[in-house]
Structures are given as structure tokens and as C-alpha cells.
Coordinates of C-alpha atoms in Angstrom, one line a residue:
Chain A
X1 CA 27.8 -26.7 -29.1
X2 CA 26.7 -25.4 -25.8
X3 CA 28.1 -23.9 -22.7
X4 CA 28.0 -27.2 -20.5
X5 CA 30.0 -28.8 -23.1
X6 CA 32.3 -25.9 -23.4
X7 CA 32.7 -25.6 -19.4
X8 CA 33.6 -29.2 -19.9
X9 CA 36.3 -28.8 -22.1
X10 CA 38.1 -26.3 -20.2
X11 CA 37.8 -28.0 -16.8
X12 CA 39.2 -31.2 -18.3
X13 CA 42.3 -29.5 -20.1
X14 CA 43.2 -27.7 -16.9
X15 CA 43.0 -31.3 -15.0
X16 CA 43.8 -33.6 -17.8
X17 CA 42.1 -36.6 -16.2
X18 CA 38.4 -37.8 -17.2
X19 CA 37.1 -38.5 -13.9
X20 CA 39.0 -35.9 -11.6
X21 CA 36.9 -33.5 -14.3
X22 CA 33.4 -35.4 -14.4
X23 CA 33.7 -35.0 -10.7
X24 CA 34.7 -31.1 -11.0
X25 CA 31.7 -31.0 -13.0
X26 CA 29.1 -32.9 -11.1
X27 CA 28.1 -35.0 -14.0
X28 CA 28.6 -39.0 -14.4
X29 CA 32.1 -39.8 -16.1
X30 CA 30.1 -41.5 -18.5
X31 CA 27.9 -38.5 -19.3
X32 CA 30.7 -36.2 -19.8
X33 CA 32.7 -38.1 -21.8
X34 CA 29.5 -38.3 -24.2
X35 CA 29.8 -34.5 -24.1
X36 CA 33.9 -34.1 -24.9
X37 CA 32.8 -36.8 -28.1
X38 CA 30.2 -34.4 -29.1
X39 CA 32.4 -31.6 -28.8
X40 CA 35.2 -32.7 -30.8
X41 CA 32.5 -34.3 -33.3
X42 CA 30.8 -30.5 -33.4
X43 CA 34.0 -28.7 -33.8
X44 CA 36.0 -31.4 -36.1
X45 CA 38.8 -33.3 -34.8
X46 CA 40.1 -34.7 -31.6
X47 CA 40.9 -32.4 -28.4
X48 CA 42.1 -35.3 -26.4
X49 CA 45.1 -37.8 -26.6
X50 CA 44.0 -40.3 -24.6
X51 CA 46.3 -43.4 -23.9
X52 CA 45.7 -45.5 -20.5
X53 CA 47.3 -43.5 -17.7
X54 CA 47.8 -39.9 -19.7
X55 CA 45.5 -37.6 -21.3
X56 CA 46.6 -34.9 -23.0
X57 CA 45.4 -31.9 -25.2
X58 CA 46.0 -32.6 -28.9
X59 CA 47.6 -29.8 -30.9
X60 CA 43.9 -29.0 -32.5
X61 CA 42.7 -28.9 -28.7
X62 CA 45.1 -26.5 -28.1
X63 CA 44.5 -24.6 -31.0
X64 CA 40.3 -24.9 -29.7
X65 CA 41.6 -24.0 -26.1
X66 CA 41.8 -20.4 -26.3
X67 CA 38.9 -19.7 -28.8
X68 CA 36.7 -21.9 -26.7
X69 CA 37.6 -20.1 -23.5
X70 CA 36.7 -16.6 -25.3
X71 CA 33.4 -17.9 -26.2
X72 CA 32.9 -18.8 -22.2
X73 CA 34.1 -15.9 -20.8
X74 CA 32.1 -14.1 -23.3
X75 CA 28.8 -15.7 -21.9
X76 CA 29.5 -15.5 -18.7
X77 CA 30.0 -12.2 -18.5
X78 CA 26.7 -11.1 -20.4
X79 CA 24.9 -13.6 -18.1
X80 CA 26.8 -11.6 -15.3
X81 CA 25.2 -8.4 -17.2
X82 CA 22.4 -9.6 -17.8
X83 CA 21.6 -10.3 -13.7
X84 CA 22.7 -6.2 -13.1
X85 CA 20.8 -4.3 -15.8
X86 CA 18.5 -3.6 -13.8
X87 CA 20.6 -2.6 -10.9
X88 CA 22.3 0.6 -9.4
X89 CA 25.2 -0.5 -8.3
X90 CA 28.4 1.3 -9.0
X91 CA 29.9 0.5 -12.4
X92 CA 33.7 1.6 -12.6
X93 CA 35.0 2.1 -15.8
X94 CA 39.0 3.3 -15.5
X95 CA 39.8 3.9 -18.5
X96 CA 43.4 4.3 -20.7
X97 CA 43.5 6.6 -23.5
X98 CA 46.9 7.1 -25.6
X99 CA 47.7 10.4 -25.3
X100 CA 48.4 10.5 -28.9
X101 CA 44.5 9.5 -29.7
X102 CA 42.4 12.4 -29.6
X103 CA 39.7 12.3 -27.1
X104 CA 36.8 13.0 -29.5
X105 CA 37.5 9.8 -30.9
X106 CA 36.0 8.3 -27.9
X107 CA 33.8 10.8 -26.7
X108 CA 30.2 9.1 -28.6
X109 CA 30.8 5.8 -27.0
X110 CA 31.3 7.2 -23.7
X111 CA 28.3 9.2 -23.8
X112 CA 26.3 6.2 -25.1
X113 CA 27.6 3.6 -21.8
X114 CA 26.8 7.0 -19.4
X115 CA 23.5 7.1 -20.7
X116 CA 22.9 3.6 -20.3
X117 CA 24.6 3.2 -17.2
X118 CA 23.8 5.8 -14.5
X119 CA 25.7 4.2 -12.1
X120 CA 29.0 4.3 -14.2
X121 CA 32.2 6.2 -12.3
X122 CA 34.8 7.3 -15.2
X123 CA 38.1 7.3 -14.4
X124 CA 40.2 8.4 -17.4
X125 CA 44.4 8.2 -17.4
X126 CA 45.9 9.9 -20.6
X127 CA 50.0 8.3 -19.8
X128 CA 52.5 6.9 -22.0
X129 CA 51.3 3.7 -23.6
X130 CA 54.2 1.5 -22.0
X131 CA 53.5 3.3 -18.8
X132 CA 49.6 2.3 -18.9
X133 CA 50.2 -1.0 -20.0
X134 CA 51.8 -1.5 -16.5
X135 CA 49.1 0.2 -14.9
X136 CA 46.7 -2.5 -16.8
X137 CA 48.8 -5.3 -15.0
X138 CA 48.8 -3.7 -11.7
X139 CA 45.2 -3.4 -11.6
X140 CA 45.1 0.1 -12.0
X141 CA 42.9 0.7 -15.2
X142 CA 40.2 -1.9 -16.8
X143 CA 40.4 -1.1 -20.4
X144 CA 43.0 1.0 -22.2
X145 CA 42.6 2.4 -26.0
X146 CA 45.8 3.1 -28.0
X147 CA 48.0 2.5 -30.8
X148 CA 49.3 -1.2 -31.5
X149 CA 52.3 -2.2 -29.9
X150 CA 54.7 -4.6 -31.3
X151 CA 54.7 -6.9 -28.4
X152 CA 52.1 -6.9 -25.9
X153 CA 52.2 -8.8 -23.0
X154 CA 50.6 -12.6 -22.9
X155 CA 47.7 -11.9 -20.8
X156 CA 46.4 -9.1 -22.3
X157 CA 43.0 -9.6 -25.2
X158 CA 43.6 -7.3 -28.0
X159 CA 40.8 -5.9 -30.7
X160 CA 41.6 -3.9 -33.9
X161 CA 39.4 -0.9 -34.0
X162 CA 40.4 0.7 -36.8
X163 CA 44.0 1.0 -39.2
X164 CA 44.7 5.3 -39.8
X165 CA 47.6 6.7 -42.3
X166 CA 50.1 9.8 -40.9
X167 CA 49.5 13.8 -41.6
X168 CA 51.7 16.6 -41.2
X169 CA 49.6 19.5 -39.4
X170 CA 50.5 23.1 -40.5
X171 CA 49.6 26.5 -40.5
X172 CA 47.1 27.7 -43.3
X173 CA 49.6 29.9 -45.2
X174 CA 52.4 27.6 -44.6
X175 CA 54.0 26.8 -48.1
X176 CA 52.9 23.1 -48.2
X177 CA 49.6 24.2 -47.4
X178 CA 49.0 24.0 -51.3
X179 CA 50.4 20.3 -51.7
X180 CA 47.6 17.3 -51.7
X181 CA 49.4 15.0 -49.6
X182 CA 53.2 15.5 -48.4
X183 CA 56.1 13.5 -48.9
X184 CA 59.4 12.5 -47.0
X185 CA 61.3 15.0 -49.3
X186 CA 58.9 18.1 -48.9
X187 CA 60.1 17.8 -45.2
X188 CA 63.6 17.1 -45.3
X189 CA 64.1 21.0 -44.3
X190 CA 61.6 21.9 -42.4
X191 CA 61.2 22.2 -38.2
X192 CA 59.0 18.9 -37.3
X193 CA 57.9 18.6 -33.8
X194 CA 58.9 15.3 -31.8
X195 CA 57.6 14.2 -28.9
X196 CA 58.9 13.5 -25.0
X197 CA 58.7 10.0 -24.8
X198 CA 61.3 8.0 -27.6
X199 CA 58.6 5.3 -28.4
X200 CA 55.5 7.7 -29.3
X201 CA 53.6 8.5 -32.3
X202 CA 55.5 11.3 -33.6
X203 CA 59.0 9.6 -33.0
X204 CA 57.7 6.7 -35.3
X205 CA 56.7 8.8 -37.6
X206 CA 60.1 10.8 -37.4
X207 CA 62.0 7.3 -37.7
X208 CA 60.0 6.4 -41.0
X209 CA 60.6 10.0 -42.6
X210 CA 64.8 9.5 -41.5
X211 CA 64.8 6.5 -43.2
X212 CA 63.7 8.0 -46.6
X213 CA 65.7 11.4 -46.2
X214 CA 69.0 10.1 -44.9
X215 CA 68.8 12.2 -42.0
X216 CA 66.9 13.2 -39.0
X217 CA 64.8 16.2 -39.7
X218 CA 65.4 18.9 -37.4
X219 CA 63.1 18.9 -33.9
X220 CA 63.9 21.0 -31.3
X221 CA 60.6 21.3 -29.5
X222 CA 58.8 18.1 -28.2
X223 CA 55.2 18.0 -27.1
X224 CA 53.8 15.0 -24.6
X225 CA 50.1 14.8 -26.4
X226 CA 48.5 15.1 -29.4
X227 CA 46.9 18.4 -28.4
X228 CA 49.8 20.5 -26.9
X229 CA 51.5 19.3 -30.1
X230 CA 49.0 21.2 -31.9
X231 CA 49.1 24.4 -29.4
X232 CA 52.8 24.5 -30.9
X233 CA 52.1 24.0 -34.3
X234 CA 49.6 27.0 -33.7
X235 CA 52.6 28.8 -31.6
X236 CA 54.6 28.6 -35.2
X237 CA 57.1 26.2 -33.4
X238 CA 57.0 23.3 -35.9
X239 CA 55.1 21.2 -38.3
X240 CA 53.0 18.3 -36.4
X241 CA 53.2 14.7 -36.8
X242 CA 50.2 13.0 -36.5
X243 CA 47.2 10.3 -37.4
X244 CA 44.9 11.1 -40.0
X245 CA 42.2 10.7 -37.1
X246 CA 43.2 13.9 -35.7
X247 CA 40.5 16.6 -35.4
X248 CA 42.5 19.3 -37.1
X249 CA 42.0 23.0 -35.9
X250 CA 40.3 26.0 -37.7
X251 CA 43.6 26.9 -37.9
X252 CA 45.7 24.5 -39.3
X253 CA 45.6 22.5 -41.9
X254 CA 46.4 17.9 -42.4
X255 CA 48.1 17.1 -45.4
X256 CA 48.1 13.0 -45.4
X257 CA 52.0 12.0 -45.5
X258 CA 52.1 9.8 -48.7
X259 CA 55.2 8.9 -49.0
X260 CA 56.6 6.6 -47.0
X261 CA 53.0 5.3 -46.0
X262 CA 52.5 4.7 -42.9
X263 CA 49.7 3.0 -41.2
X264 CA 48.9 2.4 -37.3
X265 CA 46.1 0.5 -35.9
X266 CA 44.3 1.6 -33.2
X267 CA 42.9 -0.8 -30.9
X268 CA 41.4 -1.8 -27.1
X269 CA 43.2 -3.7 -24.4
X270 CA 41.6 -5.6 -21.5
X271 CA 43.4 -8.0 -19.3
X272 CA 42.7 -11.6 -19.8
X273 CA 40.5 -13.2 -16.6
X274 CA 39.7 -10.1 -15.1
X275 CA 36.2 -9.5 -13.7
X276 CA 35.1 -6.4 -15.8
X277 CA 32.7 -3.8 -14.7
X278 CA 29.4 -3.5 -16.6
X279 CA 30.7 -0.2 -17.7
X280 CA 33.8 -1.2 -19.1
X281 CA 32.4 -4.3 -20.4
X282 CA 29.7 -2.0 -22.3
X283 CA 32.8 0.1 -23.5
X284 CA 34.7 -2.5 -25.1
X285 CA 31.3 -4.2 -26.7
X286 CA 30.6 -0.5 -28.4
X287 CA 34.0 0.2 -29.5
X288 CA 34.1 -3.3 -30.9
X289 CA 30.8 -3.2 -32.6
X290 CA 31.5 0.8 -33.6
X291 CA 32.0 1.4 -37.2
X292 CA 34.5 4.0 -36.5
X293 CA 34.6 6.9 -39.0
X294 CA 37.9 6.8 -40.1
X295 CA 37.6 3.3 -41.4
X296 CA 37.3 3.3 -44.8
X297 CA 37.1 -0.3 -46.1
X298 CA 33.6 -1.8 -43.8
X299 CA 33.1 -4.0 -44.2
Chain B
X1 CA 7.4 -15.3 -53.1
X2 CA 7.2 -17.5 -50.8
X3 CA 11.4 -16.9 -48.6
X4 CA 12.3 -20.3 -48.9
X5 CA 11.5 -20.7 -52.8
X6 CA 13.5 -17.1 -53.1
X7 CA 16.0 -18.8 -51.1
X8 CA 16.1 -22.0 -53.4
X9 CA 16.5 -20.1 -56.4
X10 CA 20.1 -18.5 -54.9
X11 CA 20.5 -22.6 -54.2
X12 CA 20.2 -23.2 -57.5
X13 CA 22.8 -21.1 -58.4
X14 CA 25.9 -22.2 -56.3
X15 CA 28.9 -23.4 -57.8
X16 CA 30.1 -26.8 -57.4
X17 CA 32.7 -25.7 -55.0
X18 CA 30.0 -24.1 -52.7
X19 CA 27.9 -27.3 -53.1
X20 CA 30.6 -29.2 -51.9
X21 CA 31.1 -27.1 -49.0
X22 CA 27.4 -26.4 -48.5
X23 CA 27.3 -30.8 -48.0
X24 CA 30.2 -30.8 -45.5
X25 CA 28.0 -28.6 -43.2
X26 CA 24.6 -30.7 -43.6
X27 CA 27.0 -33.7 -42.7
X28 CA 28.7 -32.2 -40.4
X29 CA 26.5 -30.6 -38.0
X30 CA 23.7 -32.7 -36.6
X31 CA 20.2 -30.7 -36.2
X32 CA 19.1 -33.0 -33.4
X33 CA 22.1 -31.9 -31.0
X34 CA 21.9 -28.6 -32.2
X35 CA 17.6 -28.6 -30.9
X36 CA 19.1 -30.0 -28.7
X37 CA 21.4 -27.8 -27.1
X38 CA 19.2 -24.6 -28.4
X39 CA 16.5 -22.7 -26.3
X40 CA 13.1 -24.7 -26.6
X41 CA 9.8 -23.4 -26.3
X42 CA 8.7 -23.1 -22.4
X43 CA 12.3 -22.3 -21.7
X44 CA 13.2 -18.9 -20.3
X45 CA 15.7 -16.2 -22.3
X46 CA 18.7 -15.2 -21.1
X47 CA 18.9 -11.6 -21.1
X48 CA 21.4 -9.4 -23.0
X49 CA 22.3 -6.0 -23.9
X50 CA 24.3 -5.4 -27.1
X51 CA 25.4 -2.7 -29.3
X52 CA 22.7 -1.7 -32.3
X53 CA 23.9 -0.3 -35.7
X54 CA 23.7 3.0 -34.4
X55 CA 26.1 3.0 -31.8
X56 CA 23.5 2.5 -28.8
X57 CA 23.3 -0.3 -26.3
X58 CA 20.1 -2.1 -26.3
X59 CA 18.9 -4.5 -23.7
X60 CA 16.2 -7.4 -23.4
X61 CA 14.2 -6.1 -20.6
X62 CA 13.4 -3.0 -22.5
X63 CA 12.5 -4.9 -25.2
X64 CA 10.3 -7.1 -23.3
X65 CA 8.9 -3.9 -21.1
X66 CA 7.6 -3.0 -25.2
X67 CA 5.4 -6.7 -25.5
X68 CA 6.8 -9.9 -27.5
X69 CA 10.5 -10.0 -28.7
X70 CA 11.4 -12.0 -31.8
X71 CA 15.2 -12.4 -32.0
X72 CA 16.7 -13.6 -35.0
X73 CA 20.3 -15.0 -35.5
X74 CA 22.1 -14.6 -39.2
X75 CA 25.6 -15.6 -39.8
X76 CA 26.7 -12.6 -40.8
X77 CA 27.0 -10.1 -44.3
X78 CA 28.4 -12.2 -46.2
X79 CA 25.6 -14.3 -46.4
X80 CA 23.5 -14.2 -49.1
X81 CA 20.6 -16.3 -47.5
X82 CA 20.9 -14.4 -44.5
X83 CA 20.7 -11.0 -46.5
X84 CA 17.4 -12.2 -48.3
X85 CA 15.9 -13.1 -44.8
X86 CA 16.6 -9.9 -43.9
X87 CA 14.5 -8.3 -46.1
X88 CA 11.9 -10.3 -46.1
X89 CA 11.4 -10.2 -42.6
X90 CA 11.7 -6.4 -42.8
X91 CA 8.6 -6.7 -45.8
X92 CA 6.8 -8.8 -43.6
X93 CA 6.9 -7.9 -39.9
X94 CA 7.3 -3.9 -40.2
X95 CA 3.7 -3.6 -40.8
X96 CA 3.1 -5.8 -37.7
X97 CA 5.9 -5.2 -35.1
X98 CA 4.0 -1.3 -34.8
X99 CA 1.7 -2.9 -32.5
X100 CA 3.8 -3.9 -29.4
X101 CA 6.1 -6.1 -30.3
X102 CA 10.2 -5.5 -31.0
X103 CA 12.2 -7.9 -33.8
X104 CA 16.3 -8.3 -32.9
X105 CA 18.6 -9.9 -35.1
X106 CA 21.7 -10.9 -34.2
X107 CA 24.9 -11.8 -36.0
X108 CA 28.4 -11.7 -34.3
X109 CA 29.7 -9.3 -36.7
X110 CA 31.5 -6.1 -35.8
X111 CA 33.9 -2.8 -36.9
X112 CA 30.1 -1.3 -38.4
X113 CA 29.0 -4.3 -40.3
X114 CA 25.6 -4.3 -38.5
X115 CA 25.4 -0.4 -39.6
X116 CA 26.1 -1.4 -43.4
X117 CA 23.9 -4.0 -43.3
X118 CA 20.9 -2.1 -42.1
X119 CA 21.7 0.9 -44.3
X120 CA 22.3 -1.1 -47.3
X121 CA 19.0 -2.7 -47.0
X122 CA 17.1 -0.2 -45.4
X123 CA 15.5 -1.7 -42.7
X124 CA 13.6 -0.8 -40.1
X125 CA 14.6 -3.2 -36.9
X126 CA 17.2 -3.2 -34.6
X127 CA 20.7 -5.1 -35.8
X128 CA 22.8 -6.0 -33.1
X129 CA 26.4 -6.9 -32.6
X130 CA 26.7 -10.2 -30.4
X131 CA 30.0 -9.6 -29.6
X132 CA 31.8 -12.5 -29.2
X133 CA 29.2 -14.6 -29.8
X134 CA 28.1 -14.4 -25.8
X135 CA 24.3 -14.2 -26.4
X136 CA 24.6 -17.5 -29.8
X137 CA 26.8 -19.5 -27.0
X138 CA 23.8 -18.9 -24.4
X139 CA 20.9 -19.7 -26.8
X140 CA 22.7 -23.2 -27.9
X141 CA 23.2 -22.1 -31.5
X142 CA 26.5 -21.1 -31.6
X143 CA 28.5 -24.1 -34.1
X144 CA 31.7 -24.0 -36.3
X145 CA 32.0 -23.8 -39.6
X146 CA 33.5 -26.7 -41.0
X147 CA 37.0 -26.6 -42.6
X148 CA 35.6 -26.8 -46.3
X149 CA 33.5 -24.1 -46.1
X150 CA 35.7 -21.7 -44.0
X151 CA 38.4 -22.4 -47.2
X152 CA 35.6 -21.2 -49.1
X153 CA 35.0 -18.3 -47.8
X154 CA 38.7 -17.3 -47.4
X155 CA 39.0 -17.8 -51.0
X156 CA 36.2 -15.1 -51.1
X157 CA 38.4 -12.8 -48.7
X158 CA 35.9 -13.6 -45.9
X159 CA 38.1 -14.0 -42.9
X160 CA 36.4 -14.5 -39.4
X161 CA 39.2 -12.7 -37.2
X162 CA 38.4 -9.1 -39.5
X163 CA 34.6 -10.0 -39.4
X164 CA 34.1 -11.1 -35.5
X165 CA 37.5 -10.2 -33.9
X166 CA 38.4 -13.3 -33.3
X167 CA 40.1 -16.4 -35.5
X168 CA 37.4 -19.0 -34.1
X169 CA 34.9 -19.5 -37.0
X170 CA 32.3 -19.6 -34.6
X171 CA 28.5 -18.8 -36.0
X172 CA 24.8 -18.8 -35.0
X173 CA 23.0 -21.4 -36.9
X174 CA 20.4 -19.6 -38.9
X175 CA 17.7 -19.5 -36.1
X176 CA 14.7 -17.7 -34.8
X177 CA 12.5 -17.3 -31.6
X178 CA 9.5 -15.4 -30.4
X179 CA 9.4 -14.4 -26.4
X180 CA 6.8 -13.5 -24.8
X181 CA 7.1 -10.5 -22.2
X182 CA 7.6 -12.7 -19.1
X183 CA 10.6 -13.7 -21.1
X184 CA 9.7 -17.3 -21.9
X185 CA 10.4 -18.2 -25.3
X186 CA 7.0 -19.6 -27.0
X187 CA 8.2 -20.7 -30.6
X188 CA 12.0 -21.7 -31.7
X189 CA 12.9 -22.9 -35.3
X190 CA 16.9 -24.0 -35.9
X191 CA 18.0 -24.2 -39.5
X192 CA 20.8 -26.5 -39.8
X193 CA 20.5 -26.0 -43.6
X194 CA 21.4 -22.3 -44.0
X195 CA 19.0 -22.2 -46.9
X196 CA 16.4 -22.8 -45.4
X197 CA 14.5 -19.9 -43.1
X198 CA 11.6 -19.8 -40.7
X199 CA 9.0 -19.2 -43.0
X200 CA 7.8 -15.6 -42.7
X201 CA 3.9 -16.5 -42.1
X202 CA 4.7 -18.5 -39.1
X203 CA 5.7 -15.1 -37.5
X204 CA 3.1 -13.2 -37.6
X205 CA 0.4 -16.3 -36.5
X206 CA 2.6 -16.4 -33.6
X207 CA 2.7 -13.2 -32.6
X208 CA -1.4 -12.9 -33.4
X209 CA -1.6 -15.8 -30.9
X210 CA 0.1 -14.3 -28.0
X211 CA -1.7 -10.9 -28.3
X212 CA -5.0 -13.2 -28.2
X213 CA -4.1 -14.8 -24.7
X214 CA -3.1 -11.4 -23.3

């Protein structure tokens, strides 16, 4: 297939008439209706209901619809790209980070688009994740990297990065400090830290642990990030609650939680139909294409 | 050995089921549209940057700055034909590419695939990640894989949304094409049948014949 043929598609399921569309397109009506055939010969079934005074999209034209639009928003943009590699104008790149993601994670493919971009302006806002997700619709950041939500709103394109278990980070001569991995149980005593916002990392985790113990573990300090959470498991304030992604201290110690296992996936958020900077268009591309360390099972 | 009789042996050996599937795509996609869609020699390349196995972004014009570009599309690491071009282009061009000239090949694999690929087989060029397929779509190569063969491959845990990021099935056609430094593309071959490849010798001539007009 190609990207006239594509462009043709869309245009026509937005107007749902053959020549309103032809004419959107500056082609004959019966030129493009050669191309739709093509199309829906290339791809494998019929996009179009079409009855006298009505056309519609079929079910498997819907189903195309979406997919088809990724591939042409795709190509535009690197055509877009293409046109500025050579140029030095500013390339914004306002980026979201979960605080409860470690900045290291991120810190390779940052240098890589600042050396490849001079022109690049970072912007970086470390927030809660419902509290950037806003900020994404307002306009306010282009790309935002964090931990999968359960619902996320409709116009916002979602990639997997990576999946990463839970660890409980702990002082070196704490007693667990000699177990492999660390279990539900092992903590049903013990001072856990929680966190300031109900919906983050280490209150999921705290939810999951409650369920297998009966109870809620006792958490009387709460930390906002994944590194003050650390300062106060170094502080001897509580055990930490954490991803297995963590850079863990000289310090301390991670011991995986094994039981109940937990897994989160980490991905990156852009909003749908937004113009993207070359920048954060080069971000997204690298964390995409990034084989990520703490991925295990690649491919 | 010639690629395409190393490549006919692995033929020889698919299971009936592949077979099957293998005929759906030969009927299914028609390799006159497909040249017909695709970049043809005298046309000019779109330019791209993409993400290499190593985590750096890499971009046509510096390519082309280094002298002729070949850029090569595979459907991705779960293709054996694809994995046996691979090497042999890596056997065959290494030697060559030393003197001013840069080979790309493309799939729209990511998560590290492109990384695994490369240190698997130990090769020597730059794989990219053509993310979304953006530079397949603008070459004309970019097709779907037909629904026999994509139960195939899910009955082989080969799922497109883990692979590409994205539940489309979209994939280059097996294809390959030599640019000259201006950017013009000089010599374009499109495999509709996935097991069969440019063969290798055809590379080198052209590359011999460009460095002659220079």
C-alpha cells in the first residue's frame, strides 16, 4: 500500500461520500475509487458499505481506521523530520517523568537526542501521574514516561517499554537482608514506607501485601518520590517499596518481593494529533526502539 | 552458496501449514502494485533518522555525506529468510562497504530486537528500528500480512503488537535499494516472495558502477 492510498482512506471515512473525498483529494472520482479497491484488495476485506445514497465504514474499516491513521501520522512526521535535520531551529522537548521511575532510567536516551539535537530545550516535570496526565491534555508537556494506568484517557497513544517486578529496599544489616527474595509474611511486622499520594507505587504495592496479610502493614512516614523514599530508608525510618528497576544505594540493599508477584509496566504517553517537536519525537522513537535493561524476555 | 539456493533449501523444509500460508501471501499481494507503489530507480529518497541497535539516532544525510547508501528492509527476527540475508549480506558487503559506502537495514521491530539481532549474528552494519513503519510507508513497501499467515505466526507466539508496538500486521516487503549521495536511488529490487532476496552479487556491481561515474 502507499501513502496516497492511505491519505485516501482517511479522508473518505471522515466524509463518507466518494466524490466530496475525490474532490478533497484532487484526484478523478474514478481514479480514487481504483485506489480505495486496491486498498481493501491489499489489506483483505471491504472498508466501505456502499449502498446508493450512504456510505459507510464497515466494521473491518473501522478496525483498519486507527492502524491506518498510525501508519500516516507516522510518515508524516518523519517526512516533517526529515525537512529539519539539518536545521537549528528550537526543538522543545517537555518532558513527564513518574516520580516513582528513577531518573537514570532515562538518562542514556536523553543524552543520545541532546547529542543529536543541539537545538533541543528540556523541560522535565517529575508530578503525580494523574496530575501530569492533565498537564498532557492541557498542552503543558509533549511526552510523559510512567507506570501504566488502568484507564487512560481516549486520545492519548500508549507504548510498553518494559514490565518490572516489586523490591523491598533495606538497610545492609537489616534482618531480611539475608532472605533471597521477600515475601508478604516476612513483612507483616515490620515499618513499610507509603507514599503521599493514595494512587502511587508504593500504595499499590502496600494494597497487594494487605491483601495477603489481612492487614495493613504499619506506615507512618510517607515519601513523594522514589529517591526521598530511599533518603528515609537510609534515615532507618522504614523499609521501601519499590520497582526492581530501582538503582539501589551503596547502602541498602533490594530483595525482589516474591510473593504476591507483582508486576508494572512502564511505558510512554504522547497525545494523539499533536504536532511533536523533533526532540520529543526522537525521544519516543529511542525509548521505543530501546532494549531497556531490565527487560528480560527480548525478544 | 549462492542466497537464494541457501534460501530454497529453508523452502524446502516448510511444513504444509507454512506452505499454505506462504501461497496466501503470493496470491494475495500483487508484485506489480507493490513496484508500483515502491521507490523506482531515478526517484529521489525520503530522508529519515531512526534509532540503531545501540541506542543512537542515525540519519540519511550523514549517511549520504559518507558516499552510496544501500538500505535494506527485512520483516523482522522472526524471519528465518530475513536472518539468512542478513548474514550473507554482512559476508558479502563488509569487505566492500569500507570504501565509502554505508548499508542500513530496516525492520519495524522494537523493545531491543534490532540489538539481538545484530549481536546474535554478529554483524557489522547498522540495524535500525523503523518505528512505526514511517520510513516502509514512505518507500511504498509497507503491506499486511494476510490473515493465514498472521495465524501462523501467532501459533508460533509471534504477536505484531509485542514486536512493532502496534496490533496492525503491517511489514516491509523484503526489499533493497542502492542511493547514490545526491540521494537518488539508482537500483530497487521488491520481493513479493519472501524467499527470494536480491542476489548478493548484484550489490556490489552496483556499487562498483557508481564509484566508476564519480
Amino acid at each position: 500500500m502507499d501513502l496516497p492510498q492511505i491519505g485516501y482512506f482517511i479522508v473518505l471515512s471522515r466524509v463518507l461520500n466518494f466524490t466530496h473525498a475525490a474532490r478533497e483529494c484532487r484526484v478523478t472520482q474514478p481514479a480514487f475509487s481504483r485506489s480505495i479497491k486496491r486498498l481493501e484488495w491489499e489489506l483483505g476485506g471491504d472498508l466501505l458499505l456502499r449502498e446508493r445514497s450512504l456510505t459507510q465504514l464497515t466494521e473491518f474499516g473501522r478496525s483498519m481506521l486507527p492502524l491506518l491513521e498510525q501508519v500516516k501520522a507516522a510518515a508524516d512526521l518523519a517526512r516533517d523530520e526529515a525537512r529539519h535535520l539539518q536545521s537549528r531551529d528550537s526543538a522543545p522537548l517537555r518532558l513527564g517523568l513518574s516520580p516513582w521511575l528513577a531518573f537514570p532510567l532515562i538518562g542514556a536516551i536523553l543524552s543520545e537526542v541532546i547529542a543529536s539535537i543541539r537545538s533541543m530545550e528540556f523541560t522535565i516535570a517529575v508530578e503525580a501521574e494523574t496530575v501530569m496526565r492533565e498537564r498532557m491534555l492541557r498542552g503543558e508537556l509533549d511526552v510523559f514516561v510512567g507506570l501504566q494506568a488502568d484507564t487512560l484517557p481516549e486520545r492519548f497513544n500508549q507504548w510498553h517499554l518494559f514490565s518490572t517486578g516489586a523490591s523491598v529496599f533495606l538497610p545492609q544489616n537489616h534482618r531480611l537482608a539475608c532472605e533471597e527474595s521477600i515475601i508478604s509474611t516476612n513483612l507483616a511486622e515490620a515499618t513499610l514506607l507509603g507514599a503521599s499520594e493514595p494512587e502511587a507505587l508504593p500504595e499499590r504495592i502496600l494494597s497487594q501485601i494487605a491483601r495477603r496479610v489481612g492487614r495493613r502493614p504499619s506506615t507512618p512516614h510517607r515519601a513523594g518520590n522514589w529517591e526521598t523514599s530511599l533518603q528515609l530508608v537510609r534515615t532507618g525510618l522504614g523499609l521501601g517499596l519499590g520497582l526492581s528497576c530501582w538503582p539501589t544505594p551503596a547502602e541498602l540493599v533490594a530483595r525482589a518481593l516474591s510473593e504476591p508477584v507483582v508486576e508494572y509496566d512502564v511505558v510512554v504517553e504522547t497525545l494523539a494529533g499533536r504536532p511533536q517537536s523533533r526532540a520529543a519525537t526522537a525521544f519516543v522513537k529511542l525509548a521505543r526502539a530501546s532494549a531497556w535493561t531490565y527487560a528480560p524476555d527480548v525478544p | 552458496m549462492p542466497l537464494n539456493e541457501t534460501l530454497d533449501a529453508l523452502r524446502a523444509k516448510m511444513t504444509s501449514q507454512a506452505a499454505a500460508a506462504f501461497e496466501e501471501v503470493m496470491q494475495r499481494l500483487d508484485s506489480r502494485l507493490l513496484a508500483d507503489n515502491a521507490l523506482k530507480t531515478g526517484d529521489v529518497m525520503p530522508g529519515f533518522e531512526l534509532p540503531n541497535a545501540e541506542g543512537k539516532l542515525v540519519s540519511s544525510v550523514e549517511l549520504l555525506r559518507r558516499g552510496v547508501l544501500i538500505v535494506t528492509f527485512y520483516r523482522g527476527s522472526w524471519c528465518p529468510y530475513c536472518m539468512v540475508t542478513l548474514q550473507a549480506l554482512d559476508a558479502m558487503l563488509t569487505p566492500v562497504l569500507e570504501r565509502k559506502a554505508s548499508l542500513v537495514a530496516l525492520s519495524p521491530e522494537t523493545g531491543g530486537r534490532a540489538q539481538f539481532v545484530k549481536s546474535k549474528y554478529g554483524l557489522h552494519y547498522e540495524l535500525l528500528a523503523d518505528v512505526d513503519n514511517a520510513v516502509a510507508a514512505q518507500f511504498g513497501v509497507l503491506v499486511r500480512l494476510p490473515p493465514r499467515y498472521r495465524r501462523l505466526l501467532l501459533s508460533r507466539g509471534i504477536e505484531a503488537e509485542t514486536l512493532h508496538g502496534g496490533a496492525g500486521w503491517f511489514v516491509p516487503v523484503p526489499s533493497t535499494f542502492v542511493v547514490a549521495p545526491n540521494g537518488i536511488v539508482v537500483h530497487a529490487e521488491i520481493h513479493v516472495d519472501f524467499t527470494r532476496r536480491t542476489e548478493l552479487e548484484t550489490l556490489p556491481q552496483a556499487l562498483r558502477a557508481l564509484w566508476q561515474n564519480e
